[in-house]
Amino acid sequence: MSDLTCRELADFLLDYLEGELPAAQARTFADHLAACPACESYLDSYRRTVALERQAFADDDCDVPEELVQAILAARRA
Amino acid sequence: MTRTWQLAPLTAAGEAALVARLKRGDEAAYEELVRRYGGRLLQVARRYLREEDARDAVQDAFVSAFKAIDRFDGRAQLATWLHRIVVNASLMRLRRPAMQREESLEPLLPRFLDDGHFAAVRRPWPEDAEARLGRAETRRLVRRSIDRLPETYRTVLLLRDIEELDGAETAERLGISPGAVKVRLHRARQALRELLDPILSEGAA
């Protein structure tokens, strides 16, 4: 395994995913991921966490409470 | 609760007509705007604020929108334009000094041994973890877990991942540095991952 630790990988994961690491460091990252199942599954669950966030707020709608409608229309006229 | 009105979705032409009526000061158009978009905007405000403040933010947002409608040029969709206004109105009600405070997220972050390895065995999430839990239950779990994050982290997570603002814009809205936005976003995602882990790794080898 490379000299990168799992802790360093976890700390710089966002930079890695956003393509902000210098090429040499990105390669070290990729090498570590290929050799370390713990980090590989950490990366997978991190990505899925972000996807789940988006799904959790998709089509976010509810009925607007009638008293809020009236309050807004009254505030406009005030 | 039953809807007092069932409104069909607006076509582009229908939206333009509604905007034209709003610009003319048509009273019924104001009401239509509130009934069409109020529920959606309330859900957005509730991400940031408790119920009473969320309703106040929605009211602020509509009052601002009514005042600014003359400047609405139709380049963005009405829903997108209103969405931005309610996010702004919600952030105005969050206390800025509180956003600048550093809260500890330490208990929710992954732990490591002195040699840099993960302290606990990482169980992979089975591929079908979300499907087994069910869409509605996964959604509830994720939203409940996001609610457990400290406010300074939750707000950054919502602005970056849900509203999809970029780092610079998020920093500006919150009055913090882009570097702080990045650190908080990453830690918030890590903490959320930890909160989801016991449920989503169930059944893993």
PDB file of C-alpha atoms in Angstrom:
ATOM      1  CA  MET A   1       0.000   0.000   0.000  1.00  0.00           C
ATOM      2  CA  SER A   2       1.092   3.596  -0.595  1.00  0.00           C
ATOM      3  CA  ASP A   3       2.340   5.885   2.179  1.00  0.00           C
ATOM      4  CA  LEU A   4      -1.032   7.619   2.266  1.00  0.00           C
ATOM      5  CA  THR A   5      -3.011   6.679   5.381  1.00  0.00           C
ATOM      6  CA  CYS A   6      -6.759   6.012   5.524  1.00  0.00           C
ATOM      7  CA  ARG A   7      -7.111   9.108   7.719  1.00  0.00           C
ATOM      8  CA  GLU A   8      -5.431  11.288   5.072  1.00  0.00           C
ATOM      9  CA  LEU A   9      -7.590   9.765   2.393  1.00  0.00           C
ATOM     10  CA  ALA A  10     -10.743  10.506   4.396  1.00  0.00           C
ATOM     11  CA  ASP A  11      -9.564  14.070   5.107  1.00  0.00           C
ATOM     12  CA  PHE A  12      -8.828  14.911   1.469  1.00  0.00           C
ATOM     13  CA  LEU A  13     -11.659  12.930  -0.118  1.00  0.00           C
ATOM     14  CA  LEU A  14     -13.612  16.017  -1.179  1.00  0.00           C
ATOM     15  CA  ASP A  15     -10.565  17.508  -2.939  1.00  0.00           C
ATOM     16  CA  TYR A  16     -10.067  14.187  -4.680  1.00  0.00           C
ATOM     17  CA  LEU A  17     -13.683  13.927  -5.829  1.00  0.00           C
ATOM     18  CA  GLU A  18     -13.694  17.525  -7.047  1.00  0.00           C
ATOM     19  CA  GLY A  19     -10.505  16.942  -9.016  1.00  0.00           C
ATOM     20  CA  GLU A  20      -8.582  19.496  -7.003  1.00  0.00           C
ATOM     21  CA  LEU A  21      -5.610  17.332  -6.077  1.00  0.00           C
ATOM     22  CA  PRO A  22      -2.353  17.687  -8.039  1.00  0.00           C
ATOM     23  CA  ALA A  23      -1.904  14.786 -10.467  1.00  0.00           C
ATOM     24  CA  ALA A  24       0.738  12.967  -8.415  1.00  0.00           C
ATOM     25  CA  GLN A  25      -1.402  13.068  -5.272  1.00  0.00           C
ATOM     26  CA  ALA A  26      -4.470  11.958  -7.207  1.00  0.00           C
ATOM     27  CA  ARG A  27      -2.503   8.918  -8.402  1.00  0.00           C
ATOM     28  CA  THR A  28      -1.447   8.108  -4.822  1.00  0.00           C
ATOM     29  CA  PHE A  29      -5.114   8.344  -3.869  1.00  0.00           C
ATOM     30  CA  ALA A  30      -6.177   6.011  -6.653  1.00  0.00           C
ATOM     31  CA  ASP A  31      -3.434   3.515  -5.734  1.00  0.00           C
ATOM     32  CA  HIS A  32      -4.503   3.517  -2.100  1.00  0.00           C
ATOM     33  CA  LEU A  33      -8.167   3.037  -3.047  1.00  0.00           C
ATOM     34  CA  ALA A  34      -7.303   0.108  -5.294  1.00  0.00           C
ATOM     35  CA  ALA A  35      -5.436  -1.618  -2.455  1.00  0.00           C
ATOM     36  CA  CYS A  36      -7.620  -0.733   0.547  1.00  0.00           C
ATOM     37  CA  PRO A  37     -11.143  -2.211   0.768  1.00  0.00           C
ATOM     38  CA  ALA A  38     -11.961  -0.085   3.832  1.00  0.00           C
ATOM     39  CA  CYS A  39     -11.286   3.145   1.937  1.00  0.00           C
ATOM     40  CA  GLU A  40     -12.975   1.858  -1.189  1.00  0.00           C
ATOM     41  CA  SER A  41     -16.186   1.213   0.730  1.00  0.00           C
ATOM     42  CA  TYR A  42     -15.797   4.529   2.549  1.00  0.00           C
ATOM     43  CA  LEU A  43     -15.657   6.353  -0.775  1.00  0.00           C
ATOM     44  CA  ASP A  44     -18.665   4.400  -2.073  1.00  0.00           C
ATOM     45  CA  SER A  45     -20.773   5.216   0.990  1.00  0.00           C
ATOM     46  CA  TYR A  46     -19.666   8.877   0.924  1.00  0.00           C
ATOM     47  CA  ARG A  47     -20.846   9.206  -2.682  1.00  0.00           C
ATOM     48  CA  ARG A  48     -24.097   7.437  -1.896  1.00  0.00           C
ATOM     49  CA  THR A  49     -24.654   9.729   1.069  1.00  0.00           C
ATOM     50  CA  VAL A  50     -24.593  12.751  -1.256  1.00  0.00           C
ATOM     51  CA  ALA A  51     -26.957  11.034  -3.711  1.00  0.00           C
ATOM     52  CA  LEU A  52     -29.339  10.149  -0.862  1.00  0.00           C
ATOM     53  CA  GLU A  53     -29.384  13.748   0.344  1.00  0.00           C
ATOM     54  CA  ARG A  54     -30.587  14.860  -3.077  1.00  0.00           C
ATOM     55  CA  GLN A  55     -33.235  12.163  -3.279  1.00  0.00           C
ATOM     56  CA  ALA A  56     -34.462  13.049   0.203  1.00  0.00           C
ATOM     57  CA  PHE A  57     -35.345  16.565  -0.925  1.00  0.00           C
ATOM     58  CA  ALA A  58     -36.557  15.887  -4.464  1.00  0.00           C
ATOM     59  CA  ASP A  59     -40.214  16.783  -5.173  1.00  0.00           C
ATOM     60  CA  ASP A  60     -40.467  18.511  -1.849  1.00  0.00           C
ATOM     61  CA  ASP A  61     -43.980  19.905  -1.703  1.00  0.00           C
ATOM     62  CA  CYS A  62     -46.825  20.280   0.770  1.00  0.00           C
ATOM     63  CA  ASP A  63     -50.142  22.061   1.030  1.00  0.00           C
ATOM     64  CA  VAL A  64     -49.774  25.674   1.982  1.00  0.00           C
ATOM     65  CA  PRO A  65     -51.682  26.333   5.229  1.00  0.00           C
ATOM     66  CA  GLU A  66     -54.690  28.563   4.608  1.00  0.00           C
ATOM     67  CA  GLU A  67     -53.736  30.916   7.439  1.00  0.00           C
ATOM     68  CA  LEU A  68     -50.353  31.465   5.816  1.00  0.00           C
ATOM     69  CA  VAL A  69     -52.017  32.330   2.478  1.00  0.00           C
ATOM     70  CA  GLN A  70     -54.210  34.876   4.233  1.00  0.00           C
ATOM     71  CA  ALA A  71     -51.288  36.286   6.244  1.00  0.00           C
ATOM     72  CA  ILE A  72     -49.232  36.799   3.075  1.00  0.00           C
ATOM     73  CA  LEU A  73     -52.067  38.476   1.192  1.00  0.00           C
ATOM     74  CA  ALA A  74     -52.756  40.714   4.214  1.00  0.00           C
ATOM     75  CA  ALA A  75     -49.045  41.616   4.470  1.00  0.00           C
ATOM     76  CA  ARG A  76     -49.050  42.643   0.817  1.00  0.00           C
ATOM     77  CA  ARG A  77     -52.004  44.976   1.320  1.00  0.00           C
ATOM     78  CA  ALA A  78     -50.528  46.454   4.526  1.00  0.00           C
TER      79      ALA A  78
ATOM     80  CA  MET B   1     -55.813  18.653   4.472  1.00  0.00           C
ATOM     81  CA  THR B   2     -57.618  19.037   1.195  1.00  0.00           C
ATOM     82  CA  ARG B   3     -56.477  21.550  -1.313  1.00  0.00           C
ATOM     83  CA  THR B   4     -58.905  24.362  -1.769  1.00  0.00           C
ATOM     84  CA  TRP B   5     -57.653  24.689  -5.335  1.00  0.00           C
ATOM     85  CA  GLN B   6     -56.273  22.092  -7.644  1.00  0.00           C
ATOM     86  CA  LEU B   7     -53.990  24.011  -9.944  1.00  0.00           C
ATOM     87  CA  ALA B   8     -52.787  22.457 -13.167  1.00  0.00           C
ATOM     88  CA  PRO B   9     -49.055  22.899 -13.775  1.00  0.00           C
ATOM     89  CA  LEU B  10     -48.269  26.047 -15.718  1.00  0.00           C
ATOM     90  CA  THR B  11     -46.993  25.956 -19.273  1.00  0.00           C
ATOM     91  CA  ALA B  12     -44.396  28.558 -20.262  1.00  0.00           C
ATOM     92  CA  ALA B  13     -47.168  30.640 -21.804  1.00  0.00           C
ATOM     93  CA  GLY B  14     -49.313  30.236 -18.692  1.00  0.00           C
ATOM     94  CA  GLU B  15     -46.431  31.365 -16.545  1.00  0.00           C
ATOM     95  CA  ALA B  16     -45.849  34.421 -18.713  1.00  0.00           C
ATOM     96  CA  ALA B  17     -49.540  35.270 -18.437  1.00  0.00           C
ATOM     97  CA  LEU B  18     -49.434  34.947 -14.638  1.00  0.00           C
ATOM     98  CA  VAL B  19     -46.373  37.216 -14.485  1.00  0.00           C
ATOM     99  CA  ALA B  20     -48.112  39.780 -16.695  1.00  0.00           C
ATOM    100  CA  ARG B  21     -51.128  39.771 -14.348  1.00  0.00           C
ATOM    101  CA  LEU B  22     -48.815  40.171 -11.330  1.00  0.00           C
ATOM    102  CA  LYS B  23     -47.118  43.129 -13.000  1.00  0.00           C
ATOM    103  CA  ARG B  24     -50.536  44.720 -13.554  1.00  0.00           C
ATOM    104  CA  GLY B  25     -51.280  44.322  -9.831  1.00  0.00           C
ATOM    105  CA  ASP B  26     -54.102  41.807 -10.327  1.00  0.00           C
ATOM    106  CA  GLU B  27     -55.206  40.763  -6.815  1.00  0.00           C
ATOM    107  CA  ALA B  28     -56.260  37.263  -7.918  1.00  0.00           C
ATOM    108  CA  ALA B  29     -52.821  36.710  -9.454  1.00  0.00           C
ATOM    109  CA  TYR B  30     -51.120  37.340  -6.102  1.00  0.00           C
ATOM    110  CA  GLU B  31     -53.336  34.732  -4.521  1.00  0.00           C
ATOM    111  CA  GLU B  32     -52.676  32.279  -7.332  1.00  0.00           C
ATOM    112  CA  LEU B  33     -48.920  32.744  -6.926  1.00  0.00           C
ATOM    113  CA  VAL B  34     -49.119  32.028  -3.186  1.00  0.00           C
ATOM    114  CA  ARG B  35     -51.328  28.967  -3.655  1.00  0.00           C
ATOM    115  CA  ARG B  36     -49.212  27.589  -6.478  1.00  0.00           C
ATOM    116  CA  TYR B  37     -45.806  27.982  -4.885  1.00  0.00           C
ATOM    117  CA  GLY B  38     -46.425  28.492  -1.168  1.00  0.00           C
ATOM    118  CA  GLY B  39     -46.233  24.828  -0.188  1.00  0.00           C
ATOM    119  CA  ARG B  40     -43.002  24.235  -2.029  1.00  0.00           C
ATOM    120  CA  LEU B  41     -41.430  27.367  -0.571  1.00  0.00           C
ATOM    121  CA  LEU B  42     -42.568  26.430   2.934  1.00  0.00           C
ATOM    122  CA  GLN B  43     -40.828  23.070   2.577  1.00  0.00           C
ATOM    123  CA  VAL B  44     -37.629  24.880   1.555  1.00  0.00           C
ATOM    124  CA  ALA B  45     -37.806  27.276   4.531  1.00  0.00           C
ATOM    125  CA  ARG B  46     -38.447  24.353   6.891  1.00  0.00           C
ATOM    126  CA  ARG B  47     -35.050  22.918   5.950  1.00  0.00           C
ATOM    127  CA  TYR B  48     -33.403  25.879   7.662  1.00  0.00           C
ATOM    128  CA  LEU B  49     -35.855  27.064  10.282  1.00  0.00           C
ATOM    129  CA  ARG B  50     -38.375  25.921  12.844  1.00  0.00           C
ATOM    130  CA  GLU B  51     -42.020  26.088  11.819  1.00  0.00           C
ATOM    131  CA  GLU B  52     -42.912  29.579  13.002  1.00  0.00           C
ATOM    132  CA  ASP B  53     -39.771  31.152  11.544  1.00  0.00           C
ATOM    133  CA  ALA B  54     -40.199  29.135   8.357  1.00  0.00           C
ATOM    134  CA  ARG B  55     -43.692  30.574   7.830  1.00  0.00           C
ATOM    135  CA  ASP B  56     -42.390  34.080   8.505  1.00  0.00           C
ATOM    136  CA  ALA B  57     -39.595  33.520   5.975  1.00  0.00           C
ATOM    137  CA  VAL B  58     -42.141  32.408   3.348  1.00  0.00           C
ATOM    138  CA  GLN B  59     -44.186  35.516   4.049  1.00  0.00           C
ATOM    139  CA  ASP B  60     -41.064  37.713   3.739  1.00  0.00           C
ATOM    140  CA  ALA B  61     -40.215  35.925   0.500  1.00  0.00           C
ATOM    141  CA  PHE B  62     -43.606  36.535  -1.113  1.00  0.00           C
ATOM    142  CA  VAL B  63     -43.687  40.168  -0.014  1.00  0.00           C
ATOM    143  CA  SER B  64     -40.202  40.643  -1.567  1.00  0.00           C
ATOM    144  CA  ALA B  65     -41.310  38.808  -4.703  1.00  0.00           C
ATOM    145  CA  PHE B  66     -44.428  40.983  -5.101  1.00  0.00           C
ATOM    146  CA  LYS B  67     -42.240  44.090  -4.792  1.00  0.00           C
ATOM    147  CA  ALA B  68     -39.621  42.787  -7.218  1.00  0.00           C
ATOM    148  CA  ILE B  69     -41.975  41.316  -9.824  1.00  0.00           C
ATOM    149  CA  ASP B  70     -41.414  44.274 -12.162  1.00  0.00           C
ATOM    150  CA  ARG B  71     -37.760  43.262 -12.386  1.00  0.00           C
ATOM    151  CA  PHE B  72     -38.576  39.588 -13.122  1.00  0.00           C
ATOM    152  CA  ASP B  73     -37.432  39.185 -16.723  1.00  0.00           C
ATOM    153  CA  GLY B  74     -38.566  35.612 -17.360  1.00  0.00           C
ATOM    154  CA  ARG B  75     -35.056  34.292 -17.997  1.00  0.00           C
ATOM    155  CA  ALA B  76     -35.351  31.973 -14.989  1.00  0.00           C
ATOM    156  CA  GLN B  77     -38.505  30.014 -14.261  1.00  0.00           C
ATOM    157  CA  LEU B  78     -40.800  31.570 -11.708  1.00  0.00           C
ATOM    158  CA  ALA B  79     -40.274  28.572  -9.385  1.00  0.00           C
ATOM    159  CA  THR B  80     -36.482  28.973  -9.554  1.00  0.00           C
ATOM    160  CA  TRP B  81     -36.703  32.709  -8.941  1.00  0.00           C
ATOM    161  CA  LEU B  82     -39.004  32.226  -5.934  1.00  0.00           C
ATOM    162  CA  HIS B  83     -36.806  29.436  -4.611  1.00  0.00           C
ATOM    163  CA  ARG B  84     -33.803  31.746  -4.473  1.00  0.00           C
ATOM    164  CA  ILE B  85     -35.832  34.418  -2.740  1.00  0.00           C
ATOM    165  CA  VAL B  86     -37.051  32.034  -0.022  1.00  0.00           C
ATOM    166  CA  VAL B  87     -33.549  30.651   0.571  1.00  0.00           C
ATOM    167  CA  ASN B  88     -32.355  34.233   1.050  1.00  0.00           C
ATOM    168  CA  ALA B  89     -35.278  35.037   3.330  1.00  0.00           C
ATOM    169  CA  SER B  90     -34.530  31.921   5.397  1.00  0.00           C
ATOM    170  CA  LEU B  91     -30.838  32.765   5.706  1.00  0.00           C
ATOM    171  CA  MET B  92     -31.736  36.292   6.829  1.00  0.00           C
ATOM    172  CA  ARG B  93     -33.540  34.708   9.745  1.00  0.00           C
ATOM    173  CA  LEU B  94     -30.642  32.471  10.695  1.00  0.00           C
ATOM    174  CA  ARG B  95     -28.411  34.279  13.106  1.00  0.00           C
ATOM    175  CA  ARG B  96     -25.199  35.243  11.343  1.00  0.00           C
ATOM    176  CA  PRO B  97     -23.019  35.294  14.460  1.00  0.00           C
ATOM    177  CA  ALA B  98     -24.159  31.731  15.099  1.00  0.00           C
ATOM    178  CA  MET B  99     -23.031  30.730  11.604  1.00  0.00           C
ATOM    179  CA  GLN B 100     -19.563  32.025  12.325  1.00  0.00           C
ATOM    180  CA  ARG B 101     -19.235  29.958  15.484  1.00  0.00           C
ATOM    181  CA  GLU B 102     -17.275  26.735  15.204  1.00  0.00           C
ATOM    182  CA  GLU B 103     -19.347  23.875  16.552  1.00  0.00           C
ATOM    183  CA  SER B 104     -17.778  20.530  17.311  1.00  0.00           C
ATOM    184  CA  LEU B 105     -18.738  17.682  15.072  1.00  0.00           C
ATOM    185  CA  GLU B 106     -16.094  15.438  16.556  1.00  0.00           C
ATOM    186  CA  PRO B 107     -18.396  12.728  17.996  1.00  0.00           C
ATOM    187  CA  LEU B 108     -19.926  12.260  14.520  1.00  0.00           C
ATOM    188  CA  LEU B 109     -16.691  11.975  12.545  1.00  0.00           C
ATOM    189  CA  PRO B 110     -14.923   8.706  11.675  1.00  0.00           C
ATOM    190  CA  ARG B 111     -12.290   7.594  14.168  1.00  0.00           C
ATOM    191  CA  PHE B 112      -8.765   6.495  13.352  1.00  0.00           C
ATOM    192  CA  LEU B 113      -5.984   4.591  15.077  1.00  0.00           C
ATOM    193  CA  ASP B 114      -2.607   6.237  15.683  1.00  0.00           C
ATOM    194  CA  ASP B 115      -1.243   4.575  12.543  1.00  0.00           C
ATOM    195  CA  GLY B 116      -3.956   6.248  10.429  1.00  0.00           C
ATOM    196  CA  HIS B 117      -6.148   3.184   9.852  1.00  0.00           C
ATOM    197  CA  PHE B 118      -9.889   3.315  10.475  1.00  0.00           C
ATOM    198  CA  ALA B 119     -10.550   2.477  14.142  1.00  0.00           C
ATOM    199  CA  ALA B 120     -13.641   0.433  13.345  1.00  0.00           C
ATOM    200  CA  VAL B 121     -14.080  -2.118  10.601  1.00  0.00           C
ATOM    201  CA  ARG B 122     -15.793  -0.444   7.637  1.00  0.00           C
ATOM    202  CA  ARG B 123     -18.631  -2.606   6.469  1.00  0.00           C
ATOM    203  CA  PRO B 124     -19.544  -1.812   2.866  1.00  0.00           C
ATOM    204  CA  TRP B 125     -23.122  -0.787   2.197  1.00  0.00           C
ATOM    205  CA  PRO B 126     -24.781  -3.570   0.211  1.00  0.00           C
ATOM    206  CA  GLU B 127     -25.686  -2.463  -3.288  1.00  0.00           C
ATOM    207  CA  ASP B 128     -29.380  -2.836  -2.585  1.00  0.00           C
ATOM    208  CA  ALA B 129     -29.287  -1.154   0.857  1.00  0.00           C
ATOM    209  CA  GLU B 130     -31.510   1.767  -0.173  1.00  0.00           C
ATOM    210  CA  ALA B 131     -33.908  -0.505  -2.060  1.00  0.00           C
ATOM    211  CA  ARG B 132     -34.261  -2.873   0.897  1.00  0.00           C
ATOM    212  CA  LEU B 133     -35.029  -0.025   3.260  1.00  0.00           C
ATOM    213  CA  GLY B 134     -37.563   1.409   0.799  1.00  0.00           C
ATOM    214  CA  ARG B 135     -37.638   4.824  -0.797  1.00  0.00           C
ATOM    215  CA  ALA B 136     -39.915   6.506   1.738  1.00  0.00           C
ATOM    216  CA  GLU B 137     -38.072   5.098   4.747  1.00  0.00           C
ATOM    217  CA  THR B 138     -34.666   6.027   3.287  1.00  0.00           C
ATOM    218  CA  ARG B 139     -35.947   9.550   2.722  1.00  0.00           C
ATOM    219  CA  ARG B 140     -37.174   9.813   6.331  1.00  0.00           C
ATOM    220  CA  LEU B 141     -33.906   8.417   7.676  1.00  0.00           C
ATOM    221  CA  VAL B 142     -31.792  10.846   5.642  1.00  0.00           C
ATOM    222  CA  ARG B 143     -33.872  13.893   6.596  1.00  0.00           C
ATOM    223  CA  ARG B 144     -33.917  12.917  10.269  1.00  0.00           C
ATOM    224  CA  SER B 145     -30.144  12.434  10.185  1.00  0.00           C
ATOM    225  CA  ILE B 146     -29.555  15.815   8.513  1.00  0.00           C
ATOM    226  CA  ASP B 147     -31.676  17.385  11.267  1.00  0.00           C
ATOM    227  CA  ARG B 148     -29.240  15.947  13.808  1.00  0.00           C
ATOM    228  CA  LEU B 149     -26.298  17.886  12.359  1.00  0.00           C
ATOM    229  CA  PRO B 150     -25.301  21.097  14.147  1.00  0.00           C
ATOM    230  CA  GLU B 151     -26.831  24.133  12.424  1.00  0.00           C
ATOM    231  CA  THR B 152     -23.570  25.534  11.024  1.00  0.00           C
ATOM    232  CA  TYR B 153     -22.890  22.248   9.246  1.00  0.00           C
ATOM    233  CA  ARG B 154     -26.464  21.499   8.247  1.00  0.00           C
ATOM    234  CA  THR B 155     -26.863  24.900   6.578  1.00  0.00           C
ATOM    235  CA  VAL B 156     -23.691  24.493   4.494  1.00  0.00           C
ATOM    236  CA  LEU B 157     -24.728  20.959   3.491  1.00  0.00           C
ATOM    237  CA  LEU B 158     -28.165  22.170   2.371  1.00  0.00           C
ATOM    238  CA  LEU B 159     -26.868  25.162   0.435  1.00  0.00           C
ATOM    239  CA  ARG B 160     -24.144  23.200  -1.364  1.00  0.00           C
ATOM    240  CA  ASP B 161     -25.764  19.799  -1.919  1.00  0.00           C
ATOM    241  CA  ILE B 162     -29.475  20.565  -2.061  1.00  0.00           C
ATOM    242  CA  GLU B 163     -29.742  24.146  -3.354  1.00  0.00           C
ATOM    243  CA  GLU B 164     -26.569  23.548  -5.382  1.00  0.00           C
ATOM    244  CA  LEU B 165     -25.011  26.947  -4.712  1.00  0.00           C
ATOM    245  CA  ASP B 166     -21.298  27.026  -5.417  1.00  0.00           C
ATOM    246  CA  GLY B 167     -18.692  27.399  -2.682  1.00  0.00           C
ATOM    247  CA  ALA B 168     -18.101  31.123  -3.243  1.00  0.00           C
ATOM    248  CA  GLU B 169     -21.810  31.950  -3.230  1.00  0.00           C
ATOM    249  CA  THR B 170     -22.385  29.875  -0.092  1.00  0.00           C
ATOM    250  CA  ALA B 171     -19.470  31.637   1.635  1.00  0.00           C
ATOM    251  CA  GLU B 172     -20.862  35.029   0.720  1.00  0.00           C
ATOM    252  CA  ARG B 173     -24.389  34.246   1.914  1.00  0.00           C
ATOM    253  CA  LEU B 174     -23.138  32.941   5.253  1.00  0.00           C
ATOM    254  CA  GLY B 175     -20.397  35.511   5.804  1.00  0.00           C
ATOM    255  CA  ILE B 176     -17.701  32.838   6.180  1.00  0.00           C
ATOM    256  CA  SER B 177     -14.637  32.023   4.060  1.00  0.00           C
ATOM    257  CA  PRO B 178     -14.776  29.631   1.066  1.00  0.00           C
ATOM    258  CA  GLY B 179     -12.259  27.454   2.924  1.00  0.00           C
ATOM    259  CA  ALA B 180     -14.605  27.177   5.903  1.00  0.00           C
ATOM    260  CA  VAL B 181     -17.459  26.237   3.540  1.00  0.00           C
ATOM    261  CA  LYS B 182     -15.397  23.416   2.099  1.00  0.00           C
ATOM    262  CA  VAL B 183     -14.301  22.059   5.478  1.00  0.00           C
ATOM    263  CA  ARG B 184     -17.863  22.188   6.816  1.00  0.00           C
ATOM    264  CA  LEU B 185     -19.339  20.558   3.722  1.00  0.00           C
ATOM    265  CA  HIS B 186     -16.904  17.659   3.898  1.00  0.00           C
ATOM    266  CA  ARG B 187     -17.344  17.156   7.649  1.00  0.00           C
ATOM    267  CA  ALA B 188     -21.117  17.418   7.348  1.00  0.00           C
ATOM    268  CA  ARG B 189     -21.157  14.724   4.658  1.00  0.00           C
ATOM    269  CA  GLN B 190     -18.830  12.550   6.728  1.00  0.00           C
ATOM    270  CA  ALA B 191     -21.014  12.965   9.798  1.00  0.00           C
ATOM    271  CA  LEU B 192     -24.159  12.226   7.812  1.00  0.00           C
ATOM    272  CA  ARG B 193     -22.479   9.112   6.404  1.00  0.00           C
ATOM    273  CA  GLU B 194     -21.716   7.961   9.965  1.00  0.00           C
ATOM    274  CA  LEU B 195     -25.328   8.550  11.016  1.00  0.00           C
ATOM    275  CA  LEU B 196     -26.640   6.524   8.066  1.00  0.00           C
ATOM    276  CA  ASP B 197     -24.039   3.799   8.419  1.00  0.00           C
ATOM    277  CA  PRO B 198     -25.632   1.571  11.103  1.00  0.00           C
ATOM    278  CA  ILE B 199     -28.817   1.253   9.022  1.00  0.00           C
ATOM    279  CA  LEU B 200     -27.385   1.132   5.503  1.00  0.00           C
ATOM    280  CA  SER B 201     -24.563  -1.287   6.297  1.00  0.00           C
ATOM    281  CA  GLU B 202     -27.038  -3.789   7.761  1.00  0.00           C
ATOM    282  CA  GLY B 203     -26.769  -7.118   6.086  1.00  0.00           C
ATOM    283  CA  ALA B 204     -23.243  -6.370   4.858  1.00  0.00           C
ATOM    284  CA  ALA B 205     -20.739  -9.203   4.916  1.00  0.00           C
TER     285      ALA B 205
END
